[in-house]
Amino acid sequence: MTDAVLKRVAIRKYTAEKVSEDDIKALIAAFQASPCGMHQADVMQMTVVEDENLLSEIEQVTSNACYNAPLLFIINVKKGNEFGERDASVAAENLMVEAATLNLGSVYLMNAANVLNSAKSLEQKLEVPEDFETSVIVACGHAAEQPNDDRSNRYKVVRK
Ligand SMILES: Cc1cc2nc3c(=O)[nH]c(=O)nc-3n(C[C@H](O)[C@H](O)[C@H](O)COP(=O)(O)O)c2cc1C
């Protein structure tokens, strides 16, 4: 299976190996290419974390909900905006598919995002503006597991 959309799978175990600078740049480009509702590009922004001290603080605050991934994409959206949550989910998928293309693992994290929103001093360090909140965190790194579930018939599909 070579298609990145089919190859992408939630990874919850990572090696300690860092993600290369070239790969981080490609992932940020994938985020920048994400669609947004009604051209409102100013309701979403992202903090990219690879600093080890910040990563361990996030793991501590979220009770290891980011699986010790060496790279976190923290996607923040303007509070109360009707497009923010949707924009963030689309952008998360762009990041995860690009990660699969680069042979990196990733996972969409909602719980960790929710916890982060209550950790105000940490959000300040991550430069999340006061009128924004974290919607999704995408954890990323070199996979230390390879799940192999059959996902070919997971959802009901109606064709008419
Ligand atoms: C809206 C949403 C929220 C999710 N939140 C979490 C989460 O907080 N923690 C986690 O480990 N995985 C989370 N996931 C990943 C899902 O558990 C995973 O995508 C699902 O089990 C399907 O597996 P797959 O991604 O390998 O196809 C989330 C996925 C979505 C789409």
Short mmCIF file of N, CA, C and O in Angstrom, two decimals, residues 16-128:
data_model
loop_
_atom_site.label_atom_id
_atom_site.label_comp_id
_atom_site.label_asym_id
_atom_site.label_seq_id
_atom_site.Cartn_x
_atom_site.Cartn_y
_atom_site.Cartn_z
N ALA A 16 13.02 7.72 19.95
CA ALA A 16 13.53 9.01 20.44
C ALA A 16 14.14 9.85 19.31
O ALA A 16 14.51 11.01 19.52
N GLU A 17 14.24 9.26 18.10
CA GLU A 17 14.88 9.97 16.98
C GLU A 17 14.13 11.26 16.64
O GLU A 17 12.90 11.27 16.56
N LYS A 18 14.89 12.32 16.45
CA LYS A 18 14.29 13.61 16.09
C LYS A 18 13.79 13.58 14.65
O LYS A 18 14.33 12.86 13.81
N VAL A 19 12.81 14.40 14.37
CA VAL A 19 12.36 14.60 12.99
C VAL A 19 13.30 15.63 12.35
O VAL A 19 13.64 16.65 12.97
N SER A 20 13.72 15.35 11.13
CA SER A 20 14.71 16.23 10.48
C SER A 20 14.11 17.61 10.17
O SER A 20 12.89 17.76 10.02
N GLU A 21 14.99 18.58 10.03
CA GLU A 21 14.56 19.94 9.71
C GLU A 21 13.82 19.98 8.37
O GLU A 21 12.79 20.66 8.25
N ASP A 22 14.30 19.23 7.39
CA ASP A 22 13.62 19.20 6.08
C ASP A 22 12.20 18.67 6.23
O ASP A 22 11.26 19.19 5.62
N ASP A 23 12.04 17.61 7.04
CA ASP A 23 10.71 17.04 7.23
C ASP A 23 9.80 18.02 7.99
O ASP A 23 8.61 18.15 7.66
N ILE A 24 10.35 18.71 8.98
CA ILE A 24 9.52 19.69 9.72
C ILE A 24 9.05 20.79 8.75
O ILE A 24 7.89 21.20 8.76
N LYS A 25 9.95 21.22 7.88
CA LYS A 25 9.57 22.26 6.91
C LYS A 25 8.47 21.74 5.97
O LYS A 25 7.53 22.47 5.64
N ALA A 26 8.59 20.48 5.54
CA ALA A 26 7.56 19.91 4.65
C ALA A 26 6.22 19.81 5.39
O ALA A 26 5.15 20.04 4.80
N LEU A 27 6.27 19.48 6.66
CA LEU A 27 5.02 19.36 7.44
C LEU A 27 4.38 20.74 7.64
O LEU A 27 3.16 20.88 7.54
N ILE A 28 5.20 21.75 7.88
CA ILE A 28 4.65 23.11 8.03
C ILE A 28 4.04 23.56 6.69
O ILE A 28 2.98 24.20 6.66
N ALA A 29 4.69 23.19 5.58
CA ALA A 29 4.14 23.54 4.26
C ALA A 29 2.78 22.86 4.06
O ALA A 29 1.86 23.45 3.49
N ALA A 30 2.64 21.62 4.54
CA ALA A 30 1.36 20.91 4.43
C ALA A 30 0.29 21.62 5.25
O ALA A 30 -0.87 21.74 4.83
N PHE A 31 0.67 22.11 6.43
CA PHE A 31 -0.27 22.89 7.26
C PHE A 31 -0.68 24.16 6.51
O PHE A 31 -1.87 24.50 6.46
N GLN A 32 0.31 24.84 5.94
CA GLN A 32 0.00 26.10 5.24
C GLN A 32 -0.91 25.88 4.04
O GLN A 32 -1.63 26.79 3.63
N ALA A 33 -0.89 24.66 3.48
CA ALA A 33 -1.71 24.36 2.29
C ALA A 33 -3.14 23.97 2.67
O ALA A 33 -3.96 23.71 1.78
N SER A 34 -3.45 23.94 3.96
CA SER A 34 -4.79 23.50 4.39
C SER A 34 -5.86 24.49 3.98
O SER A 34 -5.63 25.70 4.02
N PRO A 35 -7.04 24.00 3.65
CA PRO A 35 -8.14 24.91 3.35
C PRO A 35 -8.68 25.57 4.62
O PRO A 35 -8.47 25.05 5.73
N CYS A 36 -9.36 26.70 4.46
CA CYS A 36 -10.00 27.34 5.61
C CYS A 36 -11.35 27.90 5.18
O CYS A 36 -11.53 28.27 4.01
N GLY A 37 -12.29 27.93 6.12
CA GLY A 37 -13.63 28.41 5.81
C GLY A 37 -13.64 29.89 5.45
O GLY A 37 -13.05 30.71 6.17
N MET A 38 -14.27 30.20 4.33
CA MET A 38 -14.50 31.61 3.92
C MET A 38 -13.22 32.44 3.90
O MET A 38 -13.24 33.63 4.23
N HIS A 39 -12.12 31.86 3.54
CA HIS A 39 -10.83 32.56 3.41
C HIS A 39 -10.37 33.19 4.72
O HIS A 39 -9.52 34.09 4.72
N GLN A 40 -10.93 32.75 5.86
CA GLN A 40 -10.56 33.37 7.14
C GLN A 40 -9.30 32.72 7.71
O GLN A 40 -9.35 31.96 8.68
N ALA A 41 -8.18 33.03 7.11
CA ALA A 41 -6.92 32.40 7.52
C ALA A 41 -6.46 32.86 8.90
O ALA A 41 -5.58 32.24 9.50
N ASP A 42 -7.05 33.94 9.40
CA ASP A 42 -6.58 34.48 10.69
C ASP A 42 -7.25 33.84 11.90
O ASP A 42 -7.00 34.24 13.03
N VAL A 43 -8.10 32.82 11.69
CA VAL A 43 -8.73 32.19 12.86
C VAL A 43 -8.02 30.91 13.27
O VAL A 43 -8.44 30.24 14.20
N MET A 44 -6.94 30.57 12.57
CA MET A 44 -6.16 29.38 12.94
C MET A 44 -4.68 29.71 12.90
O MET A 44 -4.22 30.43 12.01
N GLN A 45 -3.94 29.18 13.86
CA GLN A 45 -2.48 29.30 13.86
C GLN A 45 -1.91 28.07 14.54
O GLN A 45 -2.65 27.27 15.12
N MET A 46 -0.61 27.91 14.46
CA MET A 46 -0.02 26.68 14.98
C MET A 46 1.29 26.97 15.71
O MET A 46 2.07 27.83 15.30
N THR A 47 1.51 26.25 16.80
CA THR A 47 2.80 26.28 17.49
C THR A 47 3.46 24.91 17.30
O THR A 47 2.84 23.87 17.57
N VAL A 48 4.68 24.91 16.79
CA VAL A 48 5.41 23.66 16.56
C VAL A 48 6.42 23.49 17.69
O VAL A 48 7.23 24.39 17.94
N VAL A 49 6.34 22.37 18.38
CA VAL A 49 7.20 22.18 19.56
C VAL A 49 8.15 21.01 19.35
O VAL A 49 7.72 19.87 19.13
N GLU A 50 9.44 21.31 19.42
CA GLU A 50 10.47 20.26 19.43
C GLU A 50 11.43 20.45 20.60
O GLU A 50 12.31 19.61 20.84
N ASP A 51 11.29 21.55 21.33
CA ASP A 51 12.13 21.83 22.49
C ASP A 51 11.84 20.78 23.59
O ASP A 51 10.68 20.60 23.99
N GLU A 52 12.90 20.12 24.05
CA GLU A 52 12.70 18.99 24.97
C GLU A 52 12.08 19.39 26.29
O GLU A 52 11.26 18.66 26.86
N ASN A 53 12.45 20.57 26.80
CA ASN A 53 11.87 21.01 28.08
C ASN A 53 10.37 21.26 27.93
O ASN A 53 9.58 20.88 28.80
N LEU A 54 10.01 21.90 26.84
CA LEU A 54 8.58 22.16 26.62
C LEU A 54 7.81 20.86 26.39
O LEU A 54 6.71 20.68 26.92
N LEU A 55 8.42 19.94 25.62
CA LEU A 55 7.75 18.64 25.37
C LEU A 55 7.49 17.93 26.69
O LEU A 55 6.39 17.41 26.93
N SER A 56 8.50 17.93 27.59
CA SER A 56 8.27 17.17 28.83
C SER A 56 7.27 17.89 29.73
O SER A 56 6.50 17.25 30.43
N GLU A 57 7.22 19.22 29.66
CA GLU A 57 6.20 19.94 30.44
C GLU A 57 4.79 19.60 29.91
O GLU A 57 3.86 19.39 30.70
N ILE A 58 4.67 19.52 28.59
CA ILE A 58 3.36 19.17 28.00
C ILE A 58 2.97 17.74 28.39
O ILE A 58 1.82 17.48 28.76
N GLU A 59 3.94 16.83 28.34
CA GLU A 59 3.64 15.44 28.73
C GLU A 59 3.18 15.37 30.19
O GLU A 59 2.25 14.66 30.53
N GLN A 60 3.86 16.17 31.03
CA GLN A 60 3.53 16.16 32.46
C GLN A 60 2.10 16.69 32.67
O GLN A 60 1.29 16.06 33.36
N VAL A 61 1.81 17.83 32.06
CA VAL A 61 0.50 18.47 32.24
C VAL A 61 -0.62 17.59 31.68
O VAL A 61 -1.72 17.52 32.24
N THR A 62 -0.34 16.88 30.58
CA THR A 62 -1.39 16.08 29.92
C THR A 62 -1.35 14.61 30.33
O THR A 62 -2.02 13.78 29.70
N SER A 63 -0.57 14.28 31.36
CA SER A 63 -0.45 12.88 31.82
C SER A 63 -0.07 11.94 30.68
O SER A 63 -0.69 10.91 30.45
N ASN A 64 0.95 12.34 29.94
CA ASN A 64 1.51 11.53 28.84
C ASN A 64 0.52 11.27 27.70
O ASN A 64 0.64 10.27 26.98
N ALA A 65 -0.41 12.18 27.50
CA ALA A 65 -1.39 12.02 26.42
C ALA A 65 -0.80 12.29 25.04
O ALA A 65 -1.48 12.12 24.03
N CYS A 66 0.46 12.75 24.99
CA CYS A 66 1.11 12.99 23.69
C CYS A 66 2.13 11.89 23.36
O CYS A 66 2.89 12.01 22.39
N TYR A 67 2.14 10.84 24.17
CA TYR A 67 2.91 9.62 23.87
C TYR A 67 4.40 9.84 23.67
O TYR A 67 5.05 9.10 22.93
N ASN A 68 4.94 10.87 24.33
CA ASN A 68 6.38 11.16 24.22
C ASN A 68 6.87 11.34 22.78
O ASN A 68 8.03 11.02 22.47
N ALA A 69 6.00 11.83 21.94
CA ALA A 69 6.42 12.11 20.55
C ALA A 69 7.46 13.24 20.56
O ALA A 69 7.36 14.17 21.37
N PRO A 70 8.45 13.18 19.67
CA PRO A 70 9.50 14.20 19.67
C PRO A 70 9.09 15.51 18.99
O PRO A 70 9.87 16.47 18.98
N LEU A 71 7.89 15.53 18.41
CA LEU A 71 7.44 16.73 17.68
C LEU A 71 5.93 16.86 17.86
O LEU A 71 5.19 15.89 17.66
N LEU A 72 5.49 18.06 18.26
CA LEU A 72 4.05 18.30 18.42
C LEU A 72 3.64 19.50 17.60
O LEU A 72 4.30 20.55 17.63
N PHE A 73 2.53 19.34 16.89
CA PHE A 73 1.92 20.46 16.16
C PHE A 73 0.67 20.84 16.95
O PHE A 73 -0.30 20.08 16.99
N ILE A 74 0.71 22.01 17.56
CA ILE A 74 -0.39 22.45 18.40
C ILE A 74 -1.21 23.46 17.59
O ILE A 74 -0.75 24.57 17.30
N ILE A 75 -2.41 23.02 17.19
CA ILE A 75 -3.23 23.82 16.28
C ILE A 75 -4.25 24.59 17.11
O ILE A 75 -5.06 24.01 17.84
N ASN A 76 -4.17 25.91 17.00
CA ASN A 76 -4.97 26.80 17.84
C ASN A 76 -5.96 27.58 16.98
O ASN A 76 -5.63 27.99 15.87
N VAL A 77 -7.16 27.76 17.53
CA VAL A 77 -8.21 28.44 16.76
C VAL A 77 -8.84 29.55 17.59
O VAL A 77 -8.85 29.49 18.82
N LYS A 78 -9.37 30.53 16.89
CA LYS A 78 -10.00 31.66 17.57
C LYS A 78 -11.26 31.19 18.28
O LYS A 78 -12.10 30.49 17.67
N LYS A 79 -11.39 31.54 19.56
CA LYS A 79 -12.55 31.11 20.34
C LYS A 79 -13.84 31.62 19.69
O LYS A 79 -13.91 32.79 19.29
N GLY A 80 -14.84 30.74 19.63
CA GLY A 80 -16.16 31.15 19.17
C GLY A 80 -16.31 31.30 17.68
O GLY A 80 -17.39 31.63 17.20
N ASN A 81 -15.25 31.06 16.91
CA ASN A 81 -15.38 31.19 15.45
C ASN A 81 -15.96 29.91 14.86
O ASN A 81 -15.55 28.81 15.22
N GLU A 82 -16.90 30.07 13.95
CA GLU A 82 -17.62 28.88 13.44
C GLU A 82 -16.74 27.97 12.59
O GLU A 82 -17.06 26.79 12.41
N PHE A 83 -15.64 28.49 12.06
CA PHE A 83 -14.81 27.66 11.18
C PHE A 83 -13.62 27.02 11.90
O PHE A 83 -13.04 26.05 11.41
N GLY A 84 -13.23 27.60 13.03
CA GLY A 84 -11.97 27.21 13.66
C GLY A 84 -11.78 25.71 13.86
O GLY A 84 -10.78 25.12 13.41
N GLU A 85 -12.76 25.06 14.51
CA GLU A 85 -12.62 23.63 14.81
C GLU A 85 -12.51 22.81 13.52
O GLU A 85 -11.74 21.87 13.44
N ARG A 86 -13.31 23.20 12.53
CA ARG A 86 -13.29 22.45 11.26
C ARG A 86 -11.96 22.68 10.55
O ARG A 86 -11.35 21.74 10.03
N ASP A 87 -11.51 23.93 10.51
CA ASP A 87 -10.21 24.23 9.89
C ASP A 87 -9.11 23.40 10.54
O ASP A 87 -8.24 22.85 9.87
N ALA A 88 -9.16 23.32 11.87
CA ALA A 88 -8.10 22.63 12.60
C ALA A 88 -8.09 21.14 12.27
O ALA A 88 -7.02 20.53 12.12
N SER A 89 -9.27 20.54 12.13
CA SER A 89 -9.33 19.11 11.80
C SER A 89 -8.81 18.84 10.40
O SER A 89 -8.11 17.86 10.17
N VAL A 90 -9.16 19.72 9.47
CA VAL A 90 -8.66 19.55 8.10
C VAL A 90 -7.14 19.70 8.08
O VAL A 90 -6.42 18.91 7.44
N ALA A 91 -6.64 20.70 8.80
CA ALA A 91 -5.19 20.93 8.84
C ALA A 91 -4.48 19.75 9.50
O ALA A 91 -3.38 19.35 9.08
N ALA A 92 -5.11 19.18 10.53
CA ALA A 92 -4.51 18.01 11.20
C ALA A 92 -4.37 16.86 10.20
O ALA A 92 -3.34 16.17 10.16
N GLU A 93 -5.39 16.64 9.39
CA GLU A 93 -5.31 15.56 8.40
C GLU A 93 -4.21 15.86 7.37
O GLU A 93 -3.46 14.95 6.99
N ASN A 94 -4.11 17.12 6.94
CA ASN A 94 -3.00 17.46 6.03
C ASN A 94 -1.66 17.08 6.64
O ASN A 94 -0.80 16.50 5.99
N LEU A 95 -1.48 17.43 7.92
CA LEU A 95 -0.21 17.11 8.60
C LEU A 95 0.01 15.60 8.68
O LEU A 95 1.10 15.10 8.43
N MET A 96 -1.06 14.86 9.02
CA MET A 96 -0.89 13.42 9.21
C MET A 96 -0.63 12.70 7.89
O MET A 96 0.16 11.75 7.84
N VAL A 97 -1.28 13.17 6.81
CA VAL A 97 -1.04 12.54 5.50
C VAL A 97 0.38 12.87 5.03
O VAL A 97 1.08 12.01 4.49
N GLU A 98 0.80 14.11 5.25
CA GLU A 98 2.18 14.47 4.87
C GLU A 98 3.17 13.65 5.69
O GLU A 98 4.19 13.19 5.17
N ALA A 99 2.87 13.46 6.98
CA ALA A 99 3.75 12.63 7.82
C ALA A 99 3.87 11.23 7.23
O ALA A 99 4.98 10.67 7.14
N ALA A 100 2.74 10.66 6.80
CA ALA A 100 2.78 9.32 6.20
C ALA A 100 3.64 9.32 4.93
O ALA A 100 4.40 8.39 4.69
N THR A 101 3.51 10.38 4.14
CA THR A 101 4.33 10.50 2.92
C THR A 101 5.82 10.48 3.25
O THR A 101 6.63 9.95 2.52
N LEU A 102 6.15 11.10 4.40
CA LEU A 102 7.56 11.19 4.81
C LEU A 102 8.00 9.98 5.63
O LEU A 102 9.08 10.00 6.25
N ASN A 103 7.14 8.94 5.68
CA ASN A 103 7.42 7.75 6.49
C ASN A 103 7.55 8.06 7.97
O ASN A 103 8.35 7.43 8.68
N LEU A 104 6.78 9.04 8.42
CA LEU A 104 6.71 9.37 9.85
C LEU A 104 5.36 8.92 10.39
O LEU A 104 4.38 8.84 9.64
N GLY A 105 5.32 8.65 11.69
CA GLY A 105 4.05 8.33 12.34
C GLY A 105 3.42 9.59 12.91
O GLY A 105 4.11 10.59 13.15
N SER A 106 2.11 9.52 13.16
CA SER A 106 1.42 10.67 13.74
C SER A 106 0.12 10.20 14.37
O SER A 106 -0.34 9.08 14.11
N VAL A 107 -0.45 11.06 15.19
CA VAL A 107 -1.78 10.78 15.74
C VAL A 107 -2.47 12.10 16.09
O VAL A 107 -1.83 13.06 16.51
N TYR A 108 -3.77 12.11 15.89
CA TYR A 108 -4.64 13.26 16.21
C TYR A 108 -4.95 13.18 17.70
O TYR A 108 -5.38 12.15 18.20
N LEU A 109 -4.73 14.27 18.43
CA LEU A 109 -4.94 14.25 19.88
C LEU A 109 -5.93 15.34 20.30
O LEU A 109 -5.63 16.53 20.20
N MET A 110 -7.08 14.89 20.76
CA MET A 110 -8.10 15.83 21.24
C MET A 110 -8.02 16.00 22.76
O MET A 110 -8.12 17.12 23.27
N ASN A 111 -7.81 14.88 23.47
CA ASN A 111 -7.75 14.96 24.94
C ASN A 111 -6.65 15.89 25.40
O ASN A 111 -6.85 16.76 26.25
N ALA A 112 -5.46 15.72 24.82
CA ALA A 112 -4.32 16.55 25.22
C ALA A 112 -4.61 18.02 24.94
O ALA A 112 -4.25 18.90 25.73
N ALA A 113 -5.29 18.28 23.82
CA ALA A 113 -5.65 19.67 23.47
C ALA A 113 -6.58 20.25 24.53
O ALA A 113 -6.38 21.40 24.99
N ASN A 114 -7.57 19.46 24.95
CA ASN A 114 -8.51 19.94 25.97
C ASN A 114 -7.80 20.25 27.29
O ASN A 114 -8.07 21.27 27.93
N VAL A 115 -6.89 19.38 27.68
CA VAL A 115 -6.16 19.59 28.94
C VAL A 115 -5.31 20.86 28.85
O VAL A 115 -5.26 21.66 29.79
N LEU A 116 -4.66 21.01 27.71
CA LEU A 116 -3.78 22.18 27.52
C LEU A 116 -4.54 23.49 27.71
O LEU A 116 -4.00 24.47 28.24
N ASN A 117 -5.81 23.49 27.32
CA ASN A 117 -6.60 24.72 27.43
C ASN A 117 -6.83 25.15 28.88
O ASN A 117 -7.17 26.30 29.13
N SER A 118 -6.64 24.23 29.83
CA SER A 118 -6.76 24.63 31.24
C SER A 118 -5.41 24.99 31.84
O SER A 118 -5.35 25.41 32.99
N ALA A 119 -4.34 24.81 31.09
CA ALA A 119 -2.99 25.09 31.62
C ALA A 119 -2.52 26.43 31.05
O ALA A 119 -1.72 26.49 30.11
N LYS A 120 -3.04 27.50 31.64
CA LYS A 120 -2.86 28.82 31.03
C LYS A 120 -1.40 29.26 30.95
O LYS A 120 -0.98 29.85 29.95
N SER A 121 -0.59 28.98 31.99
CA SER A 121 0.79 29.47 31.93
C SER A 121 1.57 28.73 30.85
O SER A 121 2.43 29.31 30.17
N LEU A 122 1.25 27.45 30.66
CA LEU A 122 1.90 26.68 29.58
C LEU A 122 1.46 27.22 28.22
O LEU A 122 2.28 27.37 27.31
N GLU A 123 0.17 27.53 28.09
CA GLU A 123 -0.31 28.09 26.82
C GLU A 123 0.39 29.42 26.51
O GLU A 123 0.67 29.71 25.35
N GLN A 124 0.68 30.19 27.56
CA GLN A 124 1.42 31.44 27.32
C GLN A 124 2.81 31.15 26.76
O GLN A 124 3.26 31.80 25.83
N LYS A 125 3.48 30.15 27.35
CA LYS A 125 4.81 29.78 26.85
C LYS A 125 4.74 29.32 25.39
O LYS A 125 5.69 29.48 24.64
N LEU A 126 3.61 28.71 25.02
CA LEU A 126 3.44 28.20 23.65
C LEU A 126 2.93 29.29 22.70
O LEU A 126 2.67 29.04 21.53
N GLU A 127 2.79 30.50 23.27
CA GLU A 127 2.34 31.67 22.49
C GLU A 127 0.96 31.47 21.87
O GLU A 127 0.72 31.87 20.72
N VAL A 128 0.07 30.84 22.63
CA VAL A 128 -1.33 30.76 22.22
C VAL A 128 -1.98 32.06 22.67
O VAL A 128 -2.03 32.34 23.88
#
